[in-house]
Amino acid sequence: MLTATKITVRTLCVLAMLAGQQRAPDRTVIGSTIISSHDPQVRIQLPKSVEYVGADRWVLYDIADCELHAFVKTNPQKQVQRLYWVQFESYLPSRPDLHHTYDSIRHTTIGGLDFYVDTWVRAAAEKPAPGSDLEHINALITKKGFKLPSGMMYVRLVHLLDEQKRKELMIIYGESLENTGFTAADLDKGGKSYDRWLELQPGLIERARTKVQISESSANR
């Protein structure tokens, strides 16, 4: 039988563990602009028409400090038409063995920073991996009353901060597939319209580049 003292100690330990997992966001959001004072020190400006959904910060898979911010552009039914997902991530000092290993041959430059470029399509019915950043952002979006469309196409832009490749700035831009006339299954590799996905990618990447502006920040916090 557990005594009251043991229960109290166990409760405090659980609360301490949860406090270590959930931390307050470290970046500032003003309107449609994110101001980061470190890792990296930048201002990320998005279109004024977007709506800020909110932020989440936690320890991802017990290996990385992860902070994400979500912005959306929706239709009158609050269904997401465009998603702007900005994430700051760094491996914990307790895991010095870990380094990011992006290998995309596609790159682009925004605000003088080099980004790896990847693209994909995804159906809303696909379940995200438990504990993943995708699960976190989906939960954040739906909790605020927004609805995800049946399918979306995405561009992932990743900037690695230094040669150690332990810190990254990731920006994911997503668009609803509604106006394309295709489903995610149609455009996915092996789908009946995969050739059209190859045609859609350049325009999607260019829209991501033009809608996201990055400049050096002089913010001190």
PDB file of C-alpha atoms in Angstrom:
ATOM      1  CA  MET A   1       0.000   0.000   0.000  1.00  0.00           C
ATOM      2  CA  LEU A   2       1.273   3.467  -0.880  1.00  0.00           C
ATOM      3  CA  THR A   3       1.468   5.985   1.930  1.00  0.00           C
ATOM      4  CA  ALA A   4       0.395   9.599   1.485  1.00  0.00           C
ATOM      5  CA  THR A   5       4.051  10.641   1.546  1.00  0.00           C
ATOM      6  CA  LYS A   6       4.968   8.190  -1.208  1.00  0.00           C
ATOM      7  CA  ILE A   7       2.013   9.316  -3.310  1.00  0.00           C
ATOM      8  CA  THR A   8       3.061  12.951  -2.894  1.00  0.00           C
ATOM      9  CA  VAL A   9       6.656  12.200  -3.882  1.00  0.00           C
ATOM     10  CA  ARG A  10       5.533  10.212  -6.903  1.00  0.00           C
ATOM     11  CA  THR A  11       3.152  13.006  -7.954  1.00  0.00           C
ATOM     12  CA  LEU A  12       5.905  15.603  -7.664  1.00  0.00           C
ATOM     13  CA  CYS A  13       8.217  13.435  -9.758  1.00  0.00           C
ATOM     14  CA  VAL A  14       5.569  13.105 -12.476  1.00  0.00           C
ATOM     15  CA  LEU A  15       4.901  16.862 -12.449  1.00  0.00           C
ATOM     16  CA  ALA A  16       8.628  17.562 -12.672  1.00  0.00           C
ATOM     17  CA  MET A  17       8.929  15.209 -15.635  1.00  0.00           C
ATOM     18  CA  LEU A  18       5.998  16.881 -17.409  1.00  0.00           C
ATOM     19  CA  ALA A  19       7.475  20.311 -16.725  1.00  0.00           C
ATOM     20  CA  GLY A  20      10.676  19.151 -18.359  1.00  0.00           C
ATOM     21  CA  GLN A  21       8.756  17.960 -21.405  1.00  0.00           C
ATOM     22  CA  GLN A  22       6.610  21.094 -21.872  1.00  0.00           C
ATOM     23  CA  ARG A  23       8.415  24.419 -22.112  1.00  0.00           C
ATOM     24  CA  ALA A  24       7.274  27.917 -23.030  1.00  0.00           C
ATOM     25  CA  PRO A  25       7.994  29.007 -26.624  1.00  0.00           C
ATOM     26  CA  ASP A  26      11.195  31.021 -26.895  1.00  0.00           C
ATOM     27  CA  ARG A  27      10.337  33.035 -30.027  1.00  0.00           C
ATOM     28  CA  THR A  28       8.083  36.064 -30.335  1.00  0.00           C
ATOM     29  CA  VAL A  29       5.184  36.365 -32.777  1.00  0.00           C
ATOM     30  CA  ILE A  30       3.895  39.791 -33.840  1.00  0.00           C
ATOM     31  CA  GLY A  31       1.086  39.582 -36.364  1.00  0.00           C
ATOM     32  CA  SER A  32       2.381  37.333 -39.130  1.00  0.00           C
ATOM     33  CA  THR A  33       6.049  37.717 -38.183  1.00  0.00           C
ATOM     34  CA  ILE A  34       8.178  35.408 -36.032  1.00  0.00           C
ATOM     35  CA  ILE A  35      11.158  37.013 -34.306  1.00  0.00           C
ATOM     36  CA  SER A  36      13.895  34.617 -33.241  1.00  0.00           C
ATOM     37  CA  SER A  37      16.779  35.948 -31.155  1.00  0.00           C
ATOM     38  CA  HIS A  38      18.891  32.808 -31.573  1.00  0.00           C
ATOM     39  CA  ASP A  39      19.385  29.586 -33.527  1.00  0.00           C
ATOM     40  CA  PRO A  40      19.071  31.395 -35.883  1.00  0.00           C
ATOM     41  CA  GLN A  41      18.716  35.126 -35.209  1.00  0.00           C
ATOM     42  CA  VAL A  42      16.117  35.965 -37.866  1.00  0.00           C
ATOM     43  CA  ARG A  43      12.765  37.546 -38.622  1.00  0.00           C
ATOM     44  CA  ILE A  44      10.429  35.296 -40.598  1.00  0.00           C
ATOM     45  CA  GLN A  45       7.674  37.277 -42.263  1.00  0.00           C
ATOM     46  CA  LEU A  46       4.606  35.578 -43.712  1.00  0.00           C
ATOM     47  CA  PRO A  47       1.708  37.085 -45.709  1.00  0.00           C
ATOM     48  CA  LYS A  48      -0.425  39.498 -43.686  1.00  0.00           C
ATOM     49  CA  SER A  49      -3.535  37.502 -44.616  1.00  0.00           C
ATOM     50  CA  VAL A  50      -2.571  34.469 -42.515  1.00  0.00           C
ATOM     51  CA  GLU A  51      -4.034  33.684 -39.091  1.00  0.00           C
ATOM     52  CA  TYR A  52      -1.798  32.659 -36.237  1.00  0.00           C
ATOM     53  CA  VAL A  53      -2.899  29.316 -34.786  1.00  0.00           C
ATOM     54  CA  GLY A  54      -0.417  29.136 -31.931  1.00  0.00           C
ATOM     55  CA  ALA A  55       2.788  27.511 -30.728  1.00  0.00           C
ATOM     56  CA  ASP A  56       3.908  24.264 -29.145  1.00  0.00           C
ATOM     57  CA  ARG A  57       7.200  23.369 -27.517  1.00  0.00           C
ATOM     58  CA  TRP A  58       8.221  19.981 -26.205  1.00  0.00           C
ATOM     59  CA  VAL A  59      11.016  17.409 -26.207  1.00  0.00           C
ATOM     60  CA  LEU A  60      10.596  15.466 -29.457  1.00  0.00           C
ATOM     61  CA  TYR A  61      11.128  11.709 -28.996  1.00  0.00           C
ATOM     62  CA  ASP A  62      13.240  12.499 -25.897  1.00  0.00           C
ATOM     63  CA  ILE A  63      16.101  13.670 -28.118  1.00  0.00           C
ATOM     64  CA  ALA A  64      15.399  17.210 -29.369  1.00  0.00           C
ATOM     65  CA  ASP A  65      14.084  20.547 -28.126  1.00  0.00           C
ATOM     66  CA  CYS A  66      11.328  21.318 -30.612  1.00  0.00           C
ATOM     67  CA  GLU A  67       9.392  24.583 -30.952  1.00  0.00           C
ATOM     68  CA  LEU A  68       6.800  25.010 -33.682  1.00  0.00           C
ATOM     69  CA  HIS A  69       4.544  27.859 -34.756  1.00  0.00           C
ATOM     70  CA  ALA A  70       1.528  27.422 -37.034  1.00  0.00           C
ATOM     71  CA  PHE A  71      -0.238  29.900 -39.302  1.00  0.00           C
ATOM     72  CA  VAL A  72      -3.136  29.178 -41.655  1.00  0.00           C
ATOM     73  CA  LYS A  73      -5.156  30.697 -44.454  1.00  0.00           C
ATOM     74  CA  THR A  74      -8.687  29.254 -44.430  1.00  0.00           C
ATOM     75  CA  ASN A  75     -11.972  29.394 -46.309  1.00  0.00           C
ATOM     76  CA  PRO A  76     -15.217  30.605 -44.630  1.00  0.00           C
ATOM     77  CA  GLN A  77     -15.809  27.076 -43.289  1.00  0.00           C
ATOM     78  CA  LYS A  78     -12.465  27.272 -41.416  1.00  0.00           C
ATOM     79  CA  GLN A  79     -10.954  24.606 -43.650  1.00  0.00           C
ATOM     80  CA  VAL A  80      -7.228  25.073 -44.126  1.00  0.00           C
ATOM     81  CA  GLN A  81      -6.277  26.210 -47.628  1.00  0.00           C
ATOM     82  CA  ARG A  82      -2.657  27.076 -46.845  1.00  0.00           C
ATOM     83  CA  LEU A  83      -0.471  26.058 -43.923  1.00  0.00           C
ATOM     84  CA  TYR A  84       2.727  27.733 -42.725  1.00  0.00           C
ATOM     85  CA  TRP A  85       4.577  25.552 -40.226  1.00  0.00           C
ATOM     86  CA  VAL A  86       7.764  27.055 -38.773  1.00  0.00           C
ATOM     87  CA  GLN A  87       9.891  24.875 -36.496  1.00  0.00           C
ATOM     88  CA  PHE A  88      13.083  25.437 -34.513  1.00  0.00           C
ATOM     89  CA  GLU A  89      14.778  22.235 -33.443  1.00  0.00           C
ATOM     90  CA  SER A  90      18.026  21.257 -31.721  1.00  0.00           C
ATOM     91  CA  TYR A  91      19.298  17.969 -30.367  1.00  0.00           C
ATOM     92  CA  LEU A  92      19.672  17.826 -26.597  1.00  0.00           C
ATOM     93  CA  PRO A  93      23.198  18.121 -25.132  1.00  0.00           C
ATOM     94  CA  SER A  94      22.616  14.683 -23.622  1.00  0.00           C
ATOM     95  CA  ARG A  95      22.663  13.232 -27.161  1.00  0.00           C
ATOM     96  CA  PRO A  96      25.954  14.481 -28.656  1.00  0.00           C
ATOM     97  CA  ASP A  97      25.961  11.538 -31.062  1.00  0.00           C
ATOM     98  CA  LEU A  98      22.995  12.815 -33.087  1.00  0.00           C
ATOM     99  CA  HIS A  99      23.256  14.888 -36.275  1.00  0.00           C
ATOM    100  CA  HIS A 100      20.725  15.726 -39.002  1.00  0.00           C
ATOM    101  CA  THR A 101      21.197  13.773 -42.221  1.00  0.00           C
ATOM    102  CA  TYR A 102      19.182  15.501 -44.945  1.00  0.00           C
ATOM    103  CA  ASP A 103      20.276  14.371 -48.400  1.00  0.00           C
ATOM    104  CA  SER A 104      17.930  16.114 -50.840  1.00  0.00           C
ATOM    105  CA  ILE A 105      19.727  17.241 -53.982  1.00  0.00           C
ATOM    106  CA  ARG A 106      17.322  20.184 -54.302  1.00  0.00           C
ATOM    107  CA  HIS A 107      18.287  23.436 -52.574  1.00  0.00           C
ATOM    108  CA  THR A 108      17.023  26.994 -52.553  1.00  0.00           C
ATOM    109  CA  THR A 109      18.094  30.260 -50.917  1.00  0.00           C
ATOM    110  CA  ILE A 110      15.820  32.515 -48.842  1.00  0.00           C
ATOM    111  CA  GLY A 111      17.190  35.577 -47.111  1.00  0.00           C
ATOM    112  CA  GLY A 112      20.729  34.435 -47.779  1.00  0.00           C
ATOM    113  CA  LEU A 113      20.182  31.079 -46.042  1.00  0.00           C
ATOM    114  CA  ASP A 114      20.555  27.761 -47.825  1.00  0.00           C
ATOM    115  CA  PHE A 115      17.652  25.315 -47.497  1.00  0.00           C
ATOM    116  CA  TYR A 116      17.235  21.671 -48.416  1.00  0.00           C
ATOM    117  CA  VAL A 117      14.001  21.244 -50.418  1.00  0.00           C
ATOM    118  CA  ASP A 118      11.623  18.262 -50.276  1.00  0.00           C
ATOM    119  CA  THR A 119       8.043  17.885 -51.515  1.00  0.00           C
ATOM    120  CA  TRP A 120       5.254  15.365 -50.957  1.00  0.00           C
ATOM    121  CA  VAL A 121       1.498  14.874 -50.834  1.00  0.00           C
ATOM    122  CA  ARG A 122      -0.468  13.501 -47.905  1.00  0.00           C
ATOM    123  CA  ALA A 123      -4.067  12.501 -47.215  1.00  0.00           C
ATOM    124  CA  ALA A 124      -5.635  13.764 -43.990  1.00  0.00           C
ATOM    125  CA  ALA A 125      -6.777  10.212 -43.245  1.00  0.00           C
ATOM    126  CA  GLU A 126      -3.155   9.071 -42.859  1.00  0.00           C
ATOM    127  CA  LYS A 127      -2.385   8.796 -39.163  1.00  0.00           C
ATOM    128  CA  PRO A 128       0.780  10.598 -38.003  1.00  0.00           C
ATOM    129  CA  ALA A 129       3.361   8.714 -35.971  1.00  0.00           C
ATOM    130  CA  PRO A 130       2.631   8.912 -32.235  1.00  0.00           C
ATOM    131  CA  GLY A 131       4.585  11.737 -30.600  1.00  0.00           C
ATOM    132  CA  SER A 132       5.729  13.173 -33.936  1.00  0.00           C
ATOM    133  CA  ASP A 133       5.838  16.857 -34.796  1.00  0.00           C
ATOM    134  CA  LEU A 134       3.105  16.169 -37.357  1.00  0.00           C
ATOM    135  CA  GLU A 135       0.873  14.814 -34.611  1.00  0.00           C
ATOM    136  CA  HIS A 136       1.579  17.928 -32.529  1.00  0.00           C
ATOM    137  CA  ILE A 137       0.756  20.409 -35.281  1.00  0.00           C
ATOM    138  CA  ASN A 138      -2.389  18.537 -36.354  1.00  0.00           C
ATOM    139  CA  ALA A 139      -3.576  18.589 -32.738  1.00  0.00           C
ATOM    140  CA  LEU A 140      -2.835  22.308 -32.458  1.00  0.00           C
ATOM    141  CA  ILE A 141      -4.774  23.090 -35.632  1.00  0.00           C
ATOM    142  CA  THR A 142      -7.854  21.024 -34.783  1.00  0.00           C
ATOM    143  CA  LYS A 143      -7.903  22.198 -31.162  1.00  0.00           C
ATOM    144  CA  LYS A 144      -8.294  25.777 -32.418  1.00  0.00           C
ATOM    145  CA  GLY A 145     -11.331  24.759 -34.474  1.00  0.00           C
ATOM    146  CA  PHE A 146      -9.722  24.562 -37.912  1.00  0.00           C
ATOM    147  CA  LYS A 147     -10.312  21.658 -40.298  1.00  0.00           C
ATOM    148  CA  LEU A 148      -7.725  19.953 -42.455  1.00  0.00           C
ATOM    149  CA  PRO A 149      -8.704  19.275 -46.091  1.00  0.00           C
ATOM    150  CA  SER A 150      -8.846  15.698 -47.392  1.00  0.00           C
ATOM    151  CA  GLY A 151      -5.431  16.097 -48.989  1.00  0.00           C
ATOM    152  CA  MET A 152      -2.540  18.557 -49.079  1.00  0.00           C
ATOM    153  CA  MET A 153       0.719  19.066 -50.957  1.00  0.00           C
ATOM    154  CA  TYR A 154       3.767  20.223 -49.043  1.00  0.00           C
ATOM    155  CA  VAL A 155       7.194  21.810 -49.433  1.00  0.00           C
ATOM    156  CA  ARG A 156       9.717  21.297 -46.631  1.00  0.00           C
ATOM    157  CA  LEU A 157      12.556  23.814 -46.384  1.00  0.00           C
ATOM    158  CA  VAL A 158      15.345  22.932 -43.931  1.00  0.00           C
ATOM    159  CA  HIS A 159      18.295  25.136 -43.005  1.00  0.00           C
ATOM    160  CA  LEU A 160      21.072  23.565 -40.913  1.00  0.00           C
ATOM    161  CA  LEU A 161      22.763  26.155 -38.736  1.00  0.00           C
ATOM    162  CA  ASP A 162      26.340  24.881 -38.738  1.00  0.00           C
ATOM    163  CA  GLU A 163      28.660  22.056 -39.771  1.00  0.00           C
ATOM    164  CA  GLN A 164      27.695  20.033 -36.694  1.00  0.00           C
ATOM    165  CA  LYS A 165      24.176  19.692 -38.166  1.00  0.00           C
ATOM    166  CA  ARG A 166      22.575  19.550 -34.717  1.00  0.00           C
ATOM    167  CA  LYS A 167      20.298  22.579 -35.051  1.00  0.00           C
ATOM    168  CA  GLU A 168      17.789  23.358 -37.766  1.00  0.00           C
ATOM    169  CA  LEU A 169      15.221  25.850 -38.933  1.00  0.00           C
ATOM    170  CA  MET A 170      12.434  24.019 -40.745  1.00  0.00           C
ATOM    171  CA  ILE A 171       9.652  25.727 -42.690  1.00  0.00           C
ATOM    172  CA  ILE A 172       6.857  23.647 -44.166  1.00  0.00           C
ATOM    173  CA  TYR A 173       4.420  25.257 -46.584  1.00  0.00           C
ATOM    174  CA  GLY A 174       1.281  23.327 -47.467  1.00  0.00           C
ATOM    175  CA  GLU A 175      -1.625  23.857 -49.876  1.00  0.00           C
ATOM    176  CA  SER A 176      -4.972  22.106 -50.106  1.00  0.00           C
ATOM    177  CA  LEU A 177      -5.316  19.809 -53.117  1.00  0.00           C
ATOM    178  CA  GLU A 178      -8.944  20.875 -53.482  1.00  0.00           C
ATOM    179  CA  ASN A 179      -8.349  23.235 -56.413  1.00  0.00           C
ATOM    180  CA  THR A 180      -6.114  20.805 -58.326  1.00  0.00           C
ATOM    181  CA  GLY A 181      -8.846  18.219 -58.894  1.00  0.00           C
ATOM    182  CA  PHE A 182      -6.554  15.455 -57.649  1.00  0.00           C
ATOM    183  CA  THR A 183      -6.409  13.409 -54.469  1.00  0.00           C
ATOM    184  CA  ALA A 184      -3.236  12.616 -52.564  1.00  0.00           C
ATOM    185  CA  ALA A 185      -3.507   9.021 -53.811  1.00  0.00           C
ATOM    186  CA  ASP A 186      -3.688  10.269 -57.430  1.00  0.00           C
ATOM    187  CA  LEU A 187      -0.484  12.293 -57.087  1.00  0.00           C
ATOM    188  CA  ASP A 188       1.516   9.972 -54.853  1.00  0.00           C
ATOM    189  CA  LYS A 189       4.259   7.841 -56.369  1.00  0.00           C
ATOM    190  CA  GLY A 190       2.561   5.003 -58.212  1.00  0.00           C
ATOM    191  CA  GLY A 191      -0.711   6.935 -58.408  1.00  0.00           C
ATOM    192  CA  LYS A 192      -2.627   7.385 -61.652  1.00  0.00           C
ATOM    193  CA  SER A 193      -1.626  11.072 -61.947  1.00  0.00           C
ATOM    194  CA  TYR A 194       1.923  10.978 -60.613  1.00  0.00           C
ATOM    195  CA  ASP A 195       3.158  12.678 -63.789  1.00  0.00           C
ATOM    196  CA  ARG A 196       1.000  15.691 -62.929  1.00  0.00           C
ATOM    197  CA  TRP A 197       2.598  15.859 -59.478  1.00  0.00           C
ATOM    198  CA  LEU A 198       5.960  16.268 -61.175  1.00  0.00           C
ATOM    199  CA  GLU A 199       4.463  19.219 -63.057  1.00  0.00           C
ATOM    200  CA  LEU A 200       2.905  20.779 -59.939  1.00  0.00           C
ATOM    201  CA  GLN A 201       6.051  20.747 -57.807  1.00  0.00           C
ATOM    202  CA  PRO A 202       7.987  23.680 -59.349  1.00  0.00           C
ATOM    203  CA  GLY A 203       5.095  26.103 -58.898  1.00  0.00           C
ATOM    204  CA  LEU A 204       4.506  24.915 -55.338  1.00  0.00           C
ATOM    205  CA  ILE A 205       8.167  25.436 -54.444  1.00  0.00           C
ATOM    206  CA  GLU A 206       8.202  28.901 -56.008  1.00  0.00           C
ATOM    207  CA  ARG A 207       5.070  29.939 -54.080  1.00  0.00           C
ATOM    208  CA  ALA A 208       6.700  28.776 -50.849  1.00  0.00           C
ATOM    209  CA  ARG A 209       9.820  30.819 -51.634  1.00  0.00           C
ATOM    210  CA  THR A 210       7.890  33.993 -52.408  1.00  0.00           C
ATOM    211  CA  LYS A 211       5.452  33.778 -49.491  1.00  0.00           C
ATOM    212  CA  VAL A 212       8.165  33.357 -46.851  1.00  0.00           C
ATOM    213  CA  GLN A 213      10.557  36.260 -46.279  1.00  0.00           C
ATOM    214  CA  ILE A 214      13.568  35.921 -43.985  1.00  0.00           C
ATOM    215  CA  SER A 215      15.882  38.661 -42.745  1.00  0.00           C
ATOM    216  CA  GLU A 216      18.433  39.031 -39.977  1.00  0.00           C
ATOM    217  CA  SER A 217      16.921  40.007 -36.637  1.00  0.00           C
ATOM    218  CA  SER A 218      18.468  42.448 -34.202  1.00  0.00           C
ATOM    219  CA  ALA A 219      16.162  41.333 -31.396  1.00  0.00           C
ATOM    220  CA  ASN A 220      17.749  40.789 -28.011  1.00  0.00           C
ATOM    221  CA  ARG A 221      15.879  38.828 -25.384  1.00  0.00           C
TER     222      ARG A 221
END
